[in-house]
PDB file of N, CA and C in Angstrom:
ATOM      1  N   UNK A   1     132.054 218.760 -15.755  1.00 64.00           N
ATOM      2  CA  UNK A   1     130.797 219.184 -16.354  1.00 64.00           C
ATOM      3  C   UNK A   1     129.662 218.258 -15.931  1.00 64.00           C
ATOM      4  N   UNK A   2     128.565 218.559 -15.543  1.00 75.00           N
ATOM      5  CA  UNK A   2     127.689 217.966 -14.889  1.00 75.00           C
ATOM      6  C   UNK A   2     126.702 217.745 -16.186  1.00 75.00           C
ATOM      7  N   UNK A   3     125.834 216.302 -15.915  1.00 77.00           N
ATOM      8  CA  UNK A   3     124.984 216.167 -17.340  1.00 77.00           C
ATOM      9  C   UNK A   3     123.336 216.080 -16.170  1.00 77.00           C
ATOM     10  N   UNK A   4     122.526 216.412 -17.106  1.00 69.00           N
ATOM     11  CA  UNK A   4     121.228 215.845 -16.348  1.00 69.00           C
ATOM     12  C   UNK A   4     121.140 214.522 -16.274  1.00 69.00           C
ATOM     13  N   UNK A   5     120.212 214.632 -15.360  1.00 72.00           N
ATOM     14  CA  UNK A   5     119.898 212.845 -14.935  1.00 72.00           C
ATOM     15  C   UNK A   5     119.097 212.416 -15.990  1.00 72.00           C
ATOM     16  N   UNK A   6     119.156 211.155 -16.147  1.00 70.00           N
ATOM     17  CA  UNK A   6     118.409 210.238 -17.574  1.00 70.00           C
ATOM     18  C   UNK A   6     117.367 210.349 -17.448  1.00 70.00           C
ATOM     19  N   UNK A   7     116.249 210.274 -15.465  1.00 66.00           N
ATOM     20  CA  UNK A   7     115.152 210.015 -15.900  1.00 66.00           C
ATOM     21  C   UNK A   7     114.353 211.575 -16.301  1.00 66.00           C
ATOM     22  N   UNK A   8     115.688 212.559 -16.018  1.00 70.00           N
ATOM     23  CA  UNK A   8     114.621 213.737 -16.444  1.00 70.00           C
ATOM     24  C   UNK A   8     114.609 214.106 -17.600  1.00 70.00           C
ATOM     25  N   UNK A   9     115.354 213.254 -18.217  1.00 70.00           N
ATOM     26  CA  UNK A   9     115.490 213.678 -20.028  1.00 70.00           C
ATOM     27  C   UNK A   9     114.345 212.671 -20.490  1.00 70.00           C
ATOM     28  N   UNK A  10     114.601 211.406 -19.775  1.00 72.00           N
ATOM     29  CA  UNK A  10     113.063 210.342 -20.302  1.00 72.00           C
ATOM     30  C   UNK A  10     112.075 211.075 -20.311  1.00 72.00           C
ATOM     31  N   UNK A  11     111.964 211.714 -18.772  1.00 76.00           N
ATOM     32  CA  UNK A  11     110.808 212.359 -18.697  1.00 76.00           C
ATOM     33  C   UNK A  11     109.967 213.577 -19.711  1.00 76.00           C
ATOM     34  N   UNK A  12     111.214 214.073 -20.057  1.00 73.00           N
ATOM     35  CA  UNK A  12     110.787 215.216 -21.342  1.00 73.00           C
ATOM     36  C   UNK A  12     110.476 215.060 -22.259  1.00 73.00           C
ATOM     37  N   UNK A  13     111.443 213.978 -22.800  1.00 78.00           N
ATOM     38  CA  UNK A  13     110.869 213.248 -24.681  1.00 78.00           C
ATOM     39  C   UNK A  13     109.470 212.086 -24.131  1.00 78.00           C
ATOM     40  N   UNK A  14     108.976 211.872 -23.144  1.00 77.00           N
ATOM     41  CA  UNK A  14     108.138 210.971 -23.015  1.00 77.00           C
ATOM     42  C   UNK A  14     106.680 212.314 -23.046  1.00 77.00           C
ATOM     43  N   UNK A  15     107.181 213.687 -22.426  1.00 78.00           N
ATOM     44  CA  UNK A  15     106.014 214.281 -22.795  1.00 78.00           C
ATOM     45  C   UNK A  15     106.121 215.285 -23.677  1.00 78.00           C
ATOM     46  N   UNK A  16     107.042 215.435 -24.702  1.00 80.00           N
ATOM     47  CA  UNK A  16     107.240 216.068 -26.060  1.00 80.00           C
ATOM     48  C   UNK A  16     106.740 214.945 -27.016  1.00 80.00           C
ATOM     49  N   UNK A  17     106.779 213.616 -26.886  1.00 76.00           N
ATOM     50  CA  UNK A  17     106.375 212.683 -27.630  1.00 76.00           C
ATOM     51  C   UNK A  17     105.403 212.546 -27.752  1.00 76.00           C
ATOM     52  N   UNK A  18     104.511 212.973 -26.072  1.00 74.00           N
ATOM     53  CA  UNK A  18     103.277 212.447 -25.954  1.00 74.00           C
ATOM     54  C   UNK A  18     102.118 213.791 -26.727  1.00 74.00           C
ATOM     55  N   UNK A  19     102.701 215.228 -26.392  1.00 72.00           N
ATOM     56  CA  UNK A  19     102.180 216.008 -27.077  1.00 72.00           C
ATOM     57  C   UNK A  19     101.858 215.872 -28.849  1.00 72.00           C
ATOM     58  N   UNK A  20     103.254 215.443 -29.048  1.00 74.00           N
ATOM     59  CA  UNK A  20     103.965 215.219 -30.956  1.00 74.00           C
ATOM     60  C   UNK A  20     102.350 214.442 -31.051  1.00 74.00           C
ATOM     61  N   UNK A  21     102.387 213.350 -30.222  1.00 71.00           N
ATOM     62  CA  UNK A  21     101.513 212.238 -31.372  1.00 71.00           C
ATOM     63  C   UNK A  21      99.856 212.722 -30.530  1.00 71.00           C
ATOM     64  N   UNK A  22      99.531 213.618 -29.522  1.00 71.00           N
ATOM     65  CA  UNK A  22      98.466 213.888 -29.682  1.00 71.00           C
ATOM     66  C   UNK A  22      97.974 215.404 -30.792  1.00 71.00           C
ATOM     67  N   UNK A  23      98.819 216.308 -31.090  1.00 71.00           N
ATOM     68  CA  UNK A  23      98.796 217.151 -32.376  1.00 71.00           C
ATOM     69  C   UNK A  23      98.930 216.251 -33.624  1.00 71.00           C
ATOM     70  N   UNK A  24      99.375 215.240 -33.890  1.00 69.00           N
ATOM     71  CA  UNK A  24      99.092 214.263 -35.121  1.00 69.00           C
ATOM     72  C   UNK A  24      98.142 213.200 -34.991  1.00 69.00           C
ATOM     73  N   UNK A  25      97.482 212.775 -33.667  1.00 66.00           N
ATOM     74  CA  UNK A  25      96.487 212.226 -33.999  1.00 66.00           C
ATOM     75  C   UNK A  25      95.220 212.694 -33.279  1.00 66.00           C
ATOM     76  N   UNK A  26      95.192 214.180 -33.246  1.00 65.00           N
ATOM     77  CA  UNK A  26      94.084 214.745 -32.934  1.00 65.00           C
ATOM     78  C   UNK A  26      93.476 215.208 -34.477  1.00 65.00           C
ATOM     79  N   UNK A  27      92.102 215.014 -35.164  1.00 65.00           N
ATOM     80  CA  UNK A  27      91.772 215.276 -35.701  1.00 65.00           C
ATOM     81  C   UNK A  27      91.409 217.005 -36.525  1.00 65.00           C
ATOM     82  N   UNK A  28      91.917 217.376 -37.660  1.00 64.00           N
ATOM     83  CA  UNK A  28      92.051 218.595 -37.674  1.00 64.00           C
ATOM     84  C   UNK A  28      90.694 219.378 -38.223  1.00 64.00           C
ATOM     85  N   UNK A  29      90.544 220.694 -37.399  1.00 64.00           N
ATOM     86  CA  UNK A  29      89.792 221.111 -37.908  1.00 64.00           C
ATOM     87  C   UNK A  29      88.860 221.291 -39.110  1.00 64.00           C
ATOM     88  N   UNK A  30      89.698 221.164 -40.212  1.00 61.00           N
ATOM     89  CA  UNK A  30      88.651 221.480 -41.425  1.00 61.00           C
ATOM     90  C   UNK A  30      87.831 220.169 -41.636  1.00 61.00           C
ATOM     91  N   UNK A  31      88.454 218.941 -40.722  1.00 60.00           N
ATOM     92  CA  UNK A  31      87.955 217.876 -41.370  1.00 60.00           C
ATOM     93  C   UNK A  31      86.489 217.488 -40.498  1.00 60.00           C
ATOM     94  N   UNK A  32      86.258 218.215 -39.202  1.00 59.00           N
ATOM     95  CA  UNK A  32      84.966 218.447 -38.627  1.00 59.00           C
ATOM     96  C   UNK A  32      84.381 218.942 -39.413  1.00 59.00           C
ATOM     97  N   UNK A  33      84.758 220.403 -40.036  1.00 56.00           N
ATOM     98  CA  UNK A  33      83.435 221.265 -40.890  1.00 56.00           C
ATOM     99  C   UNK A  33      82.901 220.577 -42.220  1.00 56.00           C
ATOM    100  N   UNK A  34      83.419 219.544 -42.687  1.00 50.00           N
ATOM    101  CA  UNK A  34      83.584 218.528 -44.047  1.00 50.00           C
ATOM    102  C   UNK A  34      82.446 218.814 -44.375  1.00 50.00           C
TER     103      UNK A  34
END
């Protein structure tokens, strides 16, 4: 059984992570219209 290579799994959680924490630290809408 063949596994993927490490750096392409780094590579995925490094840009699922990077998305995660720009949707949590992008500021949300209602708090512009304040």
């Amino acid at each position: 059984m063949r596994r993927k290579p490490a750096w392409r799994l780094a590579r995925l959680d490094r840009l699922e992570w990077r998305h995660r924490i720009g949707e949590v630290t992008r500021p949300p809408a209602y708090a512009l219209h304040d």
